[in-house]
Amino acid sequence: MDSDKKQHQVEFIPAHKTGYFGEGITVRDAALELGILIDSDCAGIGSCAKCKVEIKKGANAPTPAEQQVLTAQELRKGVRLACQSTIVADSLCAVQTASQLGEQILTDGLFGDVELKPDIRKALVKIPASQLGEKYFDFEKLLECLKHQGITISGYNFQITRDLARVLRANGHTVTVVLEQQRLLAVEPGDTTLILYGVAVDIGTTTVAAKLVDLMSGGVVAVNSAANPQAAHGSDVVSRLQYVIQHPGGLKRFNQLIVKLINGLISNLSDEAGIDREQIYKVVLAGNTVMSHIALNIDPRCLGHKPYTPVFQGPVTLEAQSLEIKIHPGGVVYSIPNLACFVGGDITAVLTILDLDKQSKYQLAIDMGTNGEMVLGSKDRLLCCSSPAGPAWEGACITWGMRATRGAIERVEIGNGGLLFRTIGDCDPTGICGSGLIDIVCGFLRAGAIDKSGRILDPSQLPTGKAQWVKDLIVQKEKKGNDLRIADIGDNNSIFVSQNDIREIQLAKAAIASGVNVLLEEFAIAADEVATVYVAGAFGNHILARDVLDLGLIPDISPEKIKFIGNAALTGAEAILKSRDARERAEQISQKIEYIDIAGQPDFQENFVDAMHFAN
């Protein structure tokens, strides 16, 4: 709160959250202060029009940016862009959040076989009581008893010594020790050996997902997910880095946002499982390099300019309390090691449950997100790279694009005499999410309405005999290319895909395709020499093998070789939480893998331009 400026009361509905803010703060920033996330793919410059809110009281005059992107009808209703509209009076704002829209976030994925042998474990210890005249120290006696049980301690949480006298005598000198590898985390009165939980977290640029795991049985007892609140300041890692660089306190704000979200997920998981959050002793984090820096409150700004240098690779283990992550007071956080500047612990987690480093034949893994990460290789050599695909897969930067929430067109079938679509929630359409967009592009490619260069053809340019309904869906325009009409929504308005939207998809897919091509060239192999292609990521789980090939995401390969493995970063983090062997494997892979900077390759630009074309 800025006490030097006139204060105004601002209420947000239906969240029913109210605060007092200094005059001139944007509606978006006021919402964030109250923990309300408002989408803003353009990082607040007013171009994406995704941060629409309805100001029912106290609206200021619309800015030029708002007048350009909002209709006259919207402006009359009080619709404003939250990133542009500023607080000038007591206000009442209506905002729809991702949770209210019912966003679909993928939490399932391929899971490899791992032996349940977590680094975090418990042991029951019975300690003889002290006798008068005996040289006896509580802590040293505890260490002595542990040594007799074959447990050597190399470090400990000092708080243990402060509490030990009370804990030892609370249950007749019978205690349970909590260990993480050889570090003593906690000493608990009595026998609590059957209570041991951990949480695996995948910190994605767009979404964050978490699993609560019973480390005694190995079972997943609860799953929870939410949108990454940092997205309000930019939809990709580049815009997040720019925010940190340009805004004093930007890192602190981002760190607080992600820690608050993780704590919220942990609280939800605990409530669902009916346990106390202090029964959780370890959190394993998977995330790209930028996300892992921010989560650990490590300055990532050197990743924002050449030569793109991260501060650390990891792995990192530290006390949860130092990050203000609310689990057991002695609990720890483990961050999976990164691989390179923009190839993070999320792809390390994926590789942990795959066998690329054990196979004699070449295998390819692609994590399709806002930052595309790719690994190619075999037991002889592993090579990774990254390419900024951008947020188009999530529906950002698309005219009618939206996340996978209620009302999003998620599936489209083009053929058999027309266009059919399905929305999330089976309700009236309000936009198009990534999977629906790919269906549209591939469907119109096959129908001949889009050529290989990505151009939406004029109806007269379609082949002779092409069905009239296909031609009727093309909205011919004199400038900026044609549109494809997808659904009518009243008020003489339609949801459509524009020529520029097609270009955004081409840029996203070219980023992936050019990265794959660079890897193939480095190994001097053809695409058909790759035995298996694993496609990871929430978006990748919602597309078809034939779409991958028609888009030209990867060179021509047998569709049977393409395997969709879902949110493998989260399941990889789960494996590392459950298994010491999986954790050691992740660390070994991070050391042996090589990195190639695809943008630094002499033929990269030519490669990227070629990859813009569709394969179909």
Coordinates of C-alpha atoms in Angstrom, one line a residue:
M1 CA 0.0 0.0 0.0
D2 CA 1.3 3.4 -1.0
S3 CA 0.4 5.8 1.9
D4 CA 1.5 8.9 0.0
K5 CA -1.4 8.4 -2.5
K6 CA -5.1 8.8 -2.0
Q7 CA -6.5 5.4 -1.0
H8 CA -9.5 3.8 -2.6
Q9 CA -11.4 0.7 -1.6
V10 CA -11.5 -2.0 -4.3
E11 CA -13.7 -5.1 -4.1
F12 CA -13.3 -8.1 -6.5
I13 CA -16.3 -10.4 -7.1
P14 CA -17.1 -13.2 -7.0
A15 CA -14.0 -13.8 -4.9
H16 CA -15.3 -11.2 -2.4
K17 CA -11.8 -9.9 -1.7
T18 CA -11.4 -6.2 -0.7
G19 CA -8.4 -4.0 -0.2
Y20 CA -7.3 -0.4 -0.1
F21 CA -4.9 0.8 -2.9
G22 CA -3.2 4.0 -3.8
E23 CA -4.7 5.9 -6.7
G24 CA -3.1 5.0 -10.0
I25 CA -2.4 1.3 -9.4
T26 CA -3.7 -0.9 -12.2
V27 CA -6.6 -3.2 -11.6
R28 CA -4.4 -6.2 -12.4
D29 CA -1.8 -5.3 -9.8
A30 CA -4.5 -4.6 -7.2
A31 CA -5.9 -8.1 -7.9
L32 CA -2.5 -9.7 -7.6
E33 CA -2.0 -8.0 -4.2
L34 CA -5.1 -9.8 -3.1
G35 CA -4.0 -13.2 -4.6
I36 CA -6.3 -13.0 -7.6
L37 CA -4.7 -14.1 -10.9
I38 CA -5.8 -12.3 -14.0
D39 CA -4.4 -13.7 -17.3
S40 CA -2.1 -11.3 -19.2
D41 CA -0.2 -13.0 -22.0
C42 CA 1.4 -9.7 -23.2
A43 CA 2.9 -9.0 -19.8
G44 CA 0.7 -5.9 -19.3
I45 CA 1.3 -3.8 -22.5
G46 CA -2.4 -4.0 -23.5
S47 CA -2.1 -6.0 -26.7
C48 CA -3.4 -9.5 -26.0
A49 CA -6.9 -8.4 -24.5
K50 CA -6.9 -11.5 -22.3
C51 CA -7.2 -9.6 -19.0
K52 CA -10.7 -8.3 -19.5
V53 CA -12.6 -7.4 -16.3
E54 CA -16.0 -5.8 -15.8
I55 CA -15.7 -2.7 -13.6
K56 CA -19.2 -2.3 -12.2
K57 CA -18.4 0.8 -10.2
G58 CA -15.5 3.3 -10.4
A59 CA -14.3 2.8 -13.9
N60 CA -11.9 5.4 -15.3
A61 CA -11.9 6.6 -18.9
P62 CA -10.6 4.0 -21.4
T63 CA -7.1 4.3 -22.5
P64 CA -6.1 4.4 -26.3
A65 CA -5.0 0.7 -26.0
E66 CA -8.4 -0.2 -24.6
Q67 CA -10.3 1.7 -27.3
Q68 CA -8.3 -0.2 -29.9
V69 CA -9.0 -3.7 -28.7
L70 CA -12.4 -3.5 -26.9
T71 CA -15.7 -3.1 -28.8
A72 CA -18.0 -0.2 -28.2
Q73 CA -20.5 -2.5 -26.6
E74 CA -17.9 -3.9 -24.1
L75 CA -16.8 -0.3 -23.2
R76 CA -20.4 0.6 -22.5
K77 CA -20.8 -2.4 -20.2
G78 CA -17.7 -1.3 -18.2
V79 CA -15.4 -3.9 -19.6
R80 CA -11.7 -2.8 -19.3
L81 CA -8.3 -4.3 -19.6
A82 CA -7.0 -4.9 -16.1
C83 CA -3.4 -4.1 -17.1
Q84 CA -4.5 -0.7 -18.5
S85 CA -7.3 0.4 -16.2
T86 CA -6.2 2.3 -13.1
I87 CA -7.9 2.8 -9.8
V88 CA -9.3 6.4 -9.5
A89 CA -12.2 5.8 -7.1
D90 CA -13.8 3.2 -4.9
S91 CA -14.4 0.3 -7.3
L92 CA -16.2 -2.9 -7.8
C93 CA -14.6 -5.3 -10.3
A94 CA -15.9 -8.7 -11.6
V95 CA -13.2 -11.1 -12.5
Q96 CA -13.3 -14.7 -13.6
T97 CA -10.3 -16.7 -12.3
A98 CA -8.9 -19.9 -13.8
S99 CA -10.3 -21.9 -10.9
Q100 CA -13.8 -20.6 -11.5
L101 CA -13.5 -21.5 -15.2
G102 CA -12.5 -25.1 -14.3
E103 CA -9.1 -25.2 -16.1
Q104 CA -8.0 -28.6 -17.1
I105 CA -4.4 -29.3 -16.1
L106 CA -2.8 -32.6 -16.9
T107 CA -1.3 -34.4 -13.9
D108 CA -1.0 -38.0 -15.3
G109 CA 1.9 -39.4 -17.2
L110 CA 4.1 -42.4 -18.0
F111 CA 5.6 -43.9 -14.8
G112 CA 8.6 -46.1 -14.9
D113 CA 9.1 -49.0 -12.5
V114 CA 11.1 -47.8 -9.4
E115 CA 11.8 -49.6 -6.2
L116 CA 10.3 -47.9 -3.2
K117 CA 13.4 -46.8 -1.4
P118 CA 13.1 -43.0 -0.6
D119 CA 15.9 -40.9 0.6
I120 CA 13.6 -39.7 3.4
R121 CA 13.0 -42.4 5.9
K122 CA 12.2 -43.0 9.6
A123 CA 13.8 -45.3 12.3
L124 CA 12.5 -46.2 15.7
V125 CA 15.1 -45.7 18.5
K126 CA 15.0 -46.8 22.1
I127 CA 17.5 -44.8 24.2
P128 CA 18.5 -45.9 27.7
A129 CA 17.7 -43.3 30.4
S130 CA 20.6 -41.5 32.1
Q131 CA 21.8 -42.6 35.5
L132 CA 23.1 -40.4 38.3
G133 CA 26.8 -40.0 38.0
E134 CA 27.0 -41.2 34.4
K135 CA 28.7 -39.2 31.7
Y136 CA 25.6 -38.7 29.6
F137 CA 24.5 -36.2 26.9
D138 CA 21.1 -36.6 25.3
F139 CA 22.2 -35.8 21.8
E140 CA 25.4 -37.8 21.9
K141 CA 23.5 -40.8 23.3
L142 CA 21.0 -40.5 20.5
L143 CA 23.9 -40.6 17.9
E144 CA 25.4 -43.5 19.7
C145 CA 22.2 -45.5 19.6
L146 CA 21.7 -44.7 15.9
K147 CA 25.3 -45.9 15.2
H148 CA 24.5 -49.2 16.9
Q149 CA 21.6 -49.5 14.4
G150 CA 23.9 -48.9 11.5
I151 CA 22.9 -45.3 10.9
T152 CA 25.7 -42.7 10.6
I153 CA 24.7 -39.0 10.8
S154 CA 26.7 -36.5 8.8
G155 CA 24.6 -33.4 9.6
Y156 CA 21.5 -32.4 11.5
N157 CA 18.9 -29.6 12.0
F158 CA 20.1 -27.7 15.1
Q159 CA 16.5 -27.2 16.3
I160 CA 16.6 -30.9 17.3
T161 CA 19.0 -30.2 20.2
R162 CA 16.7 -27.4 21.5
D163 CA 13.7 -29.8 21.7
L164 CA 15.5 -33.0 22.5
A165 CA 15.2 -33.0 26.3
R166 CA 11.4 -32.7 26.0
V167 CA 11.0 -35.1 23.1
L168 CA 13.1 -37.8 24.7
R169 CA 11.2 -37.8 28.0
A170 CA 7.7 -37.4 26.4
N171 CA 7.4 -41.2 25.7
G172 CA 9.9 -43.0 27.9
H173 CA 13.0 -42.4 25.8
T174 CA 11.4 -44.0 22.7
V175 CA 11.7 -41.8 19.7
T176 CA 11.4 -41.8 15.9
V177 CA 14.1 -40.2 14.0
V178 CA 13.5 -38.7 10.5
L179 CA 16.4 -39.0 8.1
E180 CA 17.2 -37.6 4.6
Q181 CA 20.1 -39.6 3.3
Q182 CA 22.6 -39.2 6.3
R183 CA 21.1 -35.9 7.6
L184 CA 19.0 -36.0 10.7
L185 CA 15.9 -33.9 10.1
A186 CA 13.8 -34.4 13.2
V187 CA 13.2 -36.4 16.3
E188 CA 9.6 -37.2 17.3
P189 CA 8.3 -38.7 20.5
G190 CA 7.0 -42.3 20.4
D191 CA 6.6 -44.5 17.3
T192 CA 5.6 -42.5 14.2
T193 CA 7.3 -44.7 11.7
L194 CA 4.2 -45.4 9.7
I195 CA 3.6 -41.8 9.0
L196 CA 5.8 -40.5 6.1
Y197 CA 4.6 -38.3 3.2
G198 CA 6.2 -36.3 0.5
V199 CA 5.1 -34.1 -2.3
A200 CA 6.2 -34.0 -6.0
V201 CA 5.7 -30.6 -7.8
D202 CA 6.0 -29.8 -11.5
I203 CA 6.5 -26.0 -11.8
G204 CA 5.4 -25.3 -15.3
T205 CA 5.6 -21.8 -16.9
T206 CA 1.8 -21.9 -17.3
T207 CA 0.6 -24.4 -14.8
V208 CA 1.8 -26.0 -11.5
A209 CA 0.8 -29.6 -10.5
A210 CA 1.5 -31.5 -7.3
K211 CA 1.1 -35.1 -6.0
L212 CA 1.0 -36.2 -2.4
V213 CA 2.7 -39.5 -2.0
D214 CA 2.6 -42.0 1.0
L215 CA 6.3 -42.9 1.2
M216 CA 5.5 -46.0 3.3
S217 CA 3.3 -47.6 0.6
G218 CA 4.3 -45.7 -2.5
G219 CA 0.8 -44.8 -3.3
V220 CA -0.4 -41.4 -4.6
V221 CA -3.1 -40.3 -2.2
A222 CA -4.0 -36.9 -3.6
V223 CA -3.4 -34.7 -6.7
N224 CA -3.9 -31.0 -7.1
S225 CA -3.0 -28.3 -9.7
A226 CA -3.4 -24.6 -10.5
A227 CA -2.4 -21.9 -13.0
N228 CA 1.0 -20.4 -12.4
P229 CA 0.3 -16.9 -11.0
Q230 CA 3.5 -15.5 -12.5
A231 CA 1.7 -15.7 -15.9
A232 CA 0.0 -12.4 -15.0
H233 CA 3.4 -10.8 -15.8
G234 CA 4.1 -12.6 -19.0
S235 CA 3.2 -15.9 -20.6
D236 CA 6.7 -17.3 -21.3
V237 CA 10.1 -17.4 -19.6
V238 CA 11.6 -14.6 -21.7
S239 CA 8.9 -12.1 -20.5
R240 CA 9.4 -13.3 -16.9
L241 CA 13.1 -12.7 -17.1
Q242 CA 12.5 -9.2 -18.5
Y243 CA 10.1 -8.5 -15.7
V244 CA 12.8 -9.5 -13.1
I245 CA 15.4 -7.4 -15.0
Q246 CA 13.2 -4.3 -15.3
H247 CA 11.4 -4.3 -12.0
P248 CA 13.2 -3.9 -8.6
G249 CA 11.8 -6.5 -6.4
G250 CA 10.6 -8.6 -9.4
L251 CA 12.4 -11.7 -8.2
K252 CA 10.9 -11.4 -4.7
R253 CA 7.4 -11.0 -6.1
F254 CA 7.8 -14.0 -8.4
N255 CA 9.2 -16.1 -5.6
Q256 CA 6.4 -15.2 -3.2
L257 CA 3.8 -16.0 -5.9
I258 CA 5.1 -19.5 -6.5
V259 CA 5.8 -20.3 -2.8
K260 CA 2.3 -19.1 -2.0
L261 CA 0.9 -21.3 -4.7
I262 CA 2.9 -24.4 -3.6
N263 CA 1.7 -23.9 0.0
G264 CA -1.8 -23.7 -1.3
L265 CA -1.4 -26.9 -3.2
I266 CA 0.1 -28.6 -0.2
S267 CA -2.8 -27.4 2.0
N268 CA -5.3 -28.8 -0.6
L269 CA -3.5 -32.1 -0.8
S270 CA -3.4 -32.4 3.0
D271 CA -7.0 -31.6 3.4
E272 CA -8.0 -34.1 0.7
A273 CA -5.9 -36.9 2.3
G274 CA -7.0 -36.0 5.8
I275 CA -3.4 -35.6 7.1
D276 CA -1.5 -32.8 8.9
R277 CA 0.9 -30.9 6.6
E278 CA 3.6 -31.5 9.3
Q279 CA 3.4 -35.2 8.3
I280 CA 5.0 -34.1 5.0
Y281 CA 8.8 -34.2 5.2
K282 CA 10.0 -33.6 1.7
V283 CA 9.1 -31.7 -1.5
V284 CA 10.7 -32.5 -4.8
L285 CA 10.6 -29.7 -7.4
A286 CA 10.8 -30.1 -11.2
G287 CA 10.9 -27.0 -13.4
N288 CA 12.7 -25.4 -16.3
T289 CA 15.8 -23.5 -15.4
V290 CA 14.1 -20.1 -15.0
M291 CA 11.3 -21.6 -12.9
S292 CA 13.8 -23.4 -10.6
H293 CA 15.9 -20.3 -10.1
I294 CA 12.8 -18.3 -9.1
A295 CA 11.4 -21.1 -6.8
L296 CA 14.7 -21.1 -4.9
N297 CA 14.9 -17.3 -4.9
I298 CA 18.0 -17.3 -7.0
D299 CA 18.5 -14.3 -9.3
P300 CA 18.0 -15.5 -12.9
R301 CA 18.7 -12.3 -14.7
C302 CA 21.9 -13.6 -16.4
L303 CA 19.7 -16.0 -18.3
G304 CA 18.0 -13.0 -19.9
H305 CA 20.9 -11.9 -22.0
K306 CA 23.9 -13.5 -23.8
P307 CA 25.6 -15.8 -23.1
Y308 CA 22.5 -16.9 -21.1
T309 CA 24.3 -18.1 -17.9
P310 CA 22.4 -19.9 -15.1
V311 CA 23.6 -19.5 -11.6
F312 CA 23.4 -23.2 -10.7
Q313 CA 22.9 -26.7 -12.1
G314 CA 22.0 -28.5 -8.9
P315 CA 20.8 -30.7 -7.4
V316 CA 19.9 -28.5 -4.5
T317 CA 18.7 -29.7 -1.1
L318 CA 17.7 -27.1 1.5
E319 CA 15.5 -26.7 4.5
A320 CA 11.8 -26.1 3.5
Q321 CA 11.6 -23.3 6.2
S322 CA 14.3 -21.3 4.4
L323 CA 11.9 -21.0 1.4
E324 CA 8.8 -20.6 3.7
I325 CA 7.3 -23.8 2.3
K326 CA 5.0 -25.0 5.0
I327 CA 5.6 -28.7 5.7
H328 CA 7.2 -30.4 8.7
P329 CA 9.5 -27.8 10.4
G330 CA 12.5 -30.0 9.7
G331 CA 11.5 -30.9 6.2
V332 CA 13.5 -30.4 3.1
V333 CA 13.1 -29.3 -0.5
Y334 CA 15.0 -31.0 -3.3
S335 CA 15.3 -29.3 -6.7
I336 CA 16.1 -31.7 -9.6
P337 CA 19.3 -30.7 -11.4
N338 CA 19.1 -28.6 -14.6
L339 CA 20.7 -29.7 -17.8
A340 CA 21.6 -26.3 -19.5
C341 CA 20.6 -22.7 -19.7
F342 CA 17.1 -23.3 -20.9
V343 CA 16.9 -27.1 -20.4
G344 CA 15.8 -27.6 -16.9
G345 CA 15.0 -30.1 -14.2
D346 CA 11.7 -30.9 -15.8
I347 CA 13.3 -32.6 -18.7
T348 CA 15.8 -34.3 -16.3
A349 CA 12.7 -35.7 -14.5
V350 CA 11.3 -37.0 -17.8
L351 CA 14.6 -38.7 -18.7
T352 CA 14.6 -40.3 -15.3
I353 CA 11.6 -42.5 -16.2
L354 CA 12.7 -43.1 -19.8
D355 CA 15.6 -45.4 -20.9
L356 CA 17.3 -43.2 -23.5
D357 CA 20.7 -43.6 -21.8
K358 CA 20.3 -47.4 -21.8
Q359 CA 19.1 -48.1 -25.4
S360 CA 21.3 -49.1 -28.3
K361 CA 18.9 -47.4 -30.7
Y362 CA 18.3 -43.7 -30.9
Q363 CA 15.4 -42.3 -28.9
L364 CA 14.0 -38.8 -29.0
A365 CA 12.2 -37.0 -26.1
I366 CA 10.3 -33.7 -26.7
D367 CA 8.7 -31.7 -23.9
M368 CA 6.2 -29.5 -25.6
G369 CA 5.6 -26.3 -23.6
T370 CA 6.1 -22.6 -23.9
N371 CA 9.8 -23.6 -23.9
G372 CA 10.4 -26.6 -26.1
E373 CA 13.0 -29.0 -24.7
M374 CA 14.4 -31.9 -26.7
V375 CA 16.8 -34.8 -26.0
L376 CA 18.1 -37.2 -28.6
G377 CA 20.5 -40.1 -28.1
S378 CA 21.3 -43.6 -26.9
K379 CA 23.5 -45.3 -24.4
D380 CA 26.5 -43.9 -26.2
R381 CA 25.6 -40.3 -26.2
L382 CA 22.8 -37.9 -25.1
L383 CA 22.4 -34.4 -26.6
C384 CA 19.8 -31.8 -25.5
C385 CA 18.7 -28.4 -26.7
S386 CA 15.9 -26.0 -26.2
S387 CA 13.9 -23.6 -28.4
P388 CA 11.3 -20.9 -27.4
A389 CA 8.1 -22.3 -28.8
G390 CA 6.1 -19.5 -27.1
P391 CA 2.6 -19.8 -25.5
A392 CA 0.6 -20.6 -28.6
W393 CA 0.1 -24.2 -27.5
E394 CA -1.8 -22.7 -24.5
G395 CA -4.0 -20.5 -26.7
A396 CA -2.0 -17.3 -26.0
C397 CA -1.3 -14.8 -28.8
I398 CA -4.3 -16.3 -30.6
T399 CA -7.3 -14.1 -31.5
W400 CA -9.8 -16.4 -29.8
G401 CA -7.3 -18.4 -27.9
M402 CA -7.8 -19.4 -24.3
R403 CA -6.6 -21.9 -21.8
A404 CA -8.2 -25.3 -21.4
T405 CA -11.1 -24.0 -19.3
R406 CA -14.9 -24.2 -19.5
G407 CA -16.2 -23.1 -22.8
A408 CA -12.9 -23.7 -24.7
I409 CA -13.2 -25.6 -28.0
E410 CA -11.0 -28.5 -27.4
R411 CA -11.8 -30.9 -30.2
V412 CA -12.7 -30.2 -33.8
E413 CA -13.6 -32.6 -36.6
I414 CA -13.6 -31.3 -40.2
G415 CA -15.0 -33.6 -42.8
N416 CA -18.1 -35.7 -43.7
G417 CA -19.9 -32.6 -44.8
G418 CA -19.2 -30.1 -42.1
L419 CA -17.3 -28.9 -39.0
L420 CA -18.1 -30.4 -35.6
F421 CA -16.6 -29.2 -32.3
R422 CA -16.7 -30.1 -28.6
T423 CA -16.1 -27.7 -25.8
I424 CA -14.8 -28.2 -22.3
G425 CA -17.9 -28.5 -20.1
D426 CA -20.1 -29.2 -23.1
C427 CA -21.3 -25.6 -23.0
D428 CA -21.5 -22.7 -25.5
P429 CA -18.0 -21.9 -27.0
T430 CA -16.1 -18.9 -25.7
G431 CA -12.8 -19.5 -27.4
I432 CA -10.3 -22.1 -28.6
C433 CA -7.6 -23.9 -26.5
G434 CA -4.4 -25.4 -27.9
S435 CA -5.7 -28.9 -28.8
G436 CA -8.7 -27.4 -30.6
L437 CA -6.4 -25.1 -32.5
I438 CA -4.3 -27.9 -33.7
D439 CA -7.4 -29.9 -34.8
I440 CA -8.5 -26.8 -36.8
V441 CA -5.2 -26.3 -38.5
C442 CA -4.7 -29.9 -39.4
G443 CA -8.3 -30.4 -40.4
F444 CA -8.2 -27.4 -42.8
L445 CA -4.8 -28.6 -44.1
R446 CA -6.3 -31.9 -45.0
A447 CA -9.4 -30.2 -46.5
G448 CA -7.1 -28.1 -48.7
A449 CA -8.1 -24.7 -47.3
I450 CA -4.6 -24.1 -45.9
D451 CA -1.6 -24.7 -48.1
K452 CA 1.8 -26.0 -47.0
S453 CA 3.1 -22.4 -46.6
G454 CA 0.4 -21.8 -44.0
R455 CA -1.7 -19.5 -46.2
I456 CA -5.5 -19.6 -45.9
L457 CA -6.6 -19.8 -49.6
D458 CA -9.4 -17.9 -51.2
P459 CA -12.5 -20.0 -51.9
S460 CA -11.8 -19.7 -55.6
Q461 CA -8.4 -21.2 -55.2
L462 CA -9.6 -24.5 -53.7
P463 CA -9.5 -27.5 -56.0
T464 CA -12.4 -28.1 -58.4
G465 CA -15.0 -30.2 -56.7
K466 CA -14.1 -29.1 -53.2
A467 CA -17.2 -29.2 -51.0
Q468 CA -19.1 -25.9 -50.8
W469 CA -19.2 -26.0 -47.0
V470 CA -15.4 -25.8 -46.8
K471 CA -15.5 -22.7 -49.0
D472 CA -18.3 -21.2 -46.9
L473 CA -16.0 -21.4 -43.8
I474 CA -13.4 -19.2 -45.4
V475 CA -14.0 -15.5 -44.7
Q476 CA -12.2 -13.7 -47.5
K477 CA -10.5 -10.4 -46.5
E478 CA -8.6 -7.8 -48.5
K479 CA -5.8 -7.3 -46.0
K480 CA -4.0 -9.4 -43.4
G481 CA -5.1 -12.7 -44.9
N482 CA -8.3 -14.7 -44.7
D483 CA -10.1 -16.1 -41.6
L484 CA -11.6 -19.5 -40.9
R485 CA -15.0 -19.3 -39.3
I486 CA -15.3 -21.9 -36.5
A487 CA -18.5 -21.1 -34.5
D488 CA -21.2 -18.5 -34.5
I489 CA -21.8 -17.0 -31.0
G490 CA -24.6 -14.5 -31.4
D491 CA -24.6 -10.7 -32.0
N492 CA -23.5 -11.4 -35.5
N493 CA -20.1 -12.5 -34.1
S494 CA -18.1 -15.6 -34.8
I495 CA -15.2 -17.4 -33.2
F496 CA -12.5 -17.6 -36.0
V497 CA -8.9 -18.5 -36.7
S498 CA -7.0 -15.7 -38.5
Q499 CA -4.1 -15.9 -40.8
N500 CA -2.0 -14.4 -38.1
D501 CA -3.1 -17.2 -35.7
I502 CA -1.8 -19.7 -38.3
R503 CA 1.5 -17.9 -38.3
E504 CA 1.7 -18.1 -34.5
I505 CA 1.2 -21.9 -34.7
Q506 CA 3.9 -22.1 -37.5
L507 CA 6.4 -20.2 -35.3
A508 CA 5.7 -22.5 -32.3
K509 CA 6.0 -25.7 -34.4
A510 CA 9.1 -24.4 -36.2
A511 CA 10.8 -23.9 -32.9
I512 CA 10.3 -27.5 -32.0
A513 CA 11.0 -28.9 -35.5
S514 CA 14.2 -26.9 -36.1
G515 CA 15.5 -28.1 -32.7
V516 CA 14.8 -31.7 -33.7
N517 CA 16.5 -31.2 -37.0
V518 CA 19.6 -29.7 -35.4
L519 CA 19.9 -32.8 -33.1
L520 CA 19.4 -35.2 -36.1
E521 CA 22.1 -33.3 -38.0
E522 CA 24.5 -33.4 -35.1
F523 CA 24.2 -37.2 -34.9
A524 CA 24.2 -37.4 -38.7
I525 CA 21.2 -39.6 -38.8
A526 CA 17.9 -39.6 -40.6
A527 CA 14.5 -39.4 -38.8
D528 CA 13.6 -43.0 -39.6
E529 CA 16.7 -44.1 -37.6
V530 CA 15.0 -42.9 -34.4
A531 CA 13.3 -45.9 -32.8
T532 CA 10.9 -44.0 -30.5
V533 CA 9.7 -40.4 -30.1
Y534 CA 8.3 -39.6 -26.7
V535 CA 6.1 -36.5 -26.5
A536 CA 5.7 -35.1 -23.0
G537 CA 3.8 -32.2 -21.7
A538 CA 0.1 -31.4 -21.0
F539 CA -0.4 -30.1 -24.5
G540 CA 1.3 -33.0 -26.2
N541 CA -1.1 -35.4 -24.5
H542 CA -4.0 -33.9 -26.4
I543 CA -2.8 -34.2 -30.0
L544 CA -2.7 -37.1 -32.3
A545 CA 0.3 -38.7 -34.0
R546 CA -1.0 -37.9 -37.4
D547 CA -1.3 -34.2 -36.4
V548 CA 2.4 -34.2 -35.2
L549 CA 3.4 -35.4 -38.6
D550 CA 1.1 -33.2 -40.7
L551 CA 2.2 -30.1 -38.8
G552 CA 5.8 -31.1 -39.4
L553 CA 6.7 -31.0 -35.7
I554 CA 9.1 -33.9 -36.4
P555 CA 10.4 -35.2 -39.8
D556 CA 8.5 -38.0 -41.5
I557 CA 8.5 -41.0 -39.3
S558 CA 6.2 -44.0 -38.7
P559 CA 3.3 -42.8 -36.5
E560 CA 3.6 -46.0 -34.5
K561 CA 6.9 -44.7 -33.1
I562 CA 5.3 -41.7 -31.5
K563 CA 4.4 -42.2 -27.8
F564 CA 2.5 -39.6 -25.8
I565 CA 3.6 -39.8 -22.1
G566 CA 1.6 -37.0 -20.5
N567 CA 3.0 -34.9 -17.6
A568 CA 6.2 -37.0 -17.4
A569 CA 8.0 -34.2 -15.5
L570 CA 5.6 -34.7 -12.6
T571 CA 5.8 -38.5 -12.6
G572 CA 9.6 -38.2 -12.9
A573 CA 9.6 -36.0 -9.8
E574 CA 7.4 -38.6 -8.1
A575 CA 9.9 -41.3 -9.0
I576 CA 12.7 -39.2 -7.5
L577 CA 10.7 -38.7 -4.4
K578 CA 10.1 -42.4 -4.0
S579 CA 13.4 -43.8 -5.0
R580 CA 17.0 -43.1 -4.1
D581 CA 18.0 -45.0 -7.3
A582 CA 15.8 -42.6 -9.4
R583 CA 17.4 -39.6 -7.7
E584 CA 20.9 -40.9 -8.3
R585 CA 20.0 -41.7 -11.9
A586 CA 18.7 -38.1 -12.5
E587 CA 21.9 -36.7 -11.1
Q588 CA 24.0 -39.0 -13.3
I589 CA 22.1 -38.1 -16.4
S590 CA 22.5 -34.4 -15.7
Q591 CA 26.3 -34.8 -15.6
K592 CA 26.7 -37.0 -18.8
I593 CA 24.3 -35.2 -21.1
E594 CA 25.7 -32.7 -23.7
Y595 CA 24.1 -29.4 -24.7
I596 CA 23.9 -27.7 -28.1
D597 CA 22.9 -24.1 -28.7
I598 CA 20.7 -24.4 -31.8
A599 CA 20.5 -20.6 -32.4
G600 CA 24.3 -20.7 -32.6
Q601 CA 24.4 -23.2 -35.5
P602 CA 25.4 -21.6 -38.8
D603 CA 22.4 -22.9 -40.7
F604 CA 19.8 -22.3 -37.9
Q605 CA 17.9 -19.4 -39.6
E606 CA 17.6 -21.4 -42.9
N607 CA 16.6 -24.5 -40.8
F608 CA 13.9 -22.5 -38.9
V609 CA 12.4 -20.9 -42.1
D610 CA 12.2 -24.4 -43.7
A611 CA 10.5 -25.7 -40.6
M612 CA 7.7 -23.1 -40.9
H613 CA 6.1 -25.1 -43.7
F614 CA 3.6 -27.7 -42.9
A615 CA 4.3 -31.3 -43.9
N616 CA 0.9 -32.2 -45.3

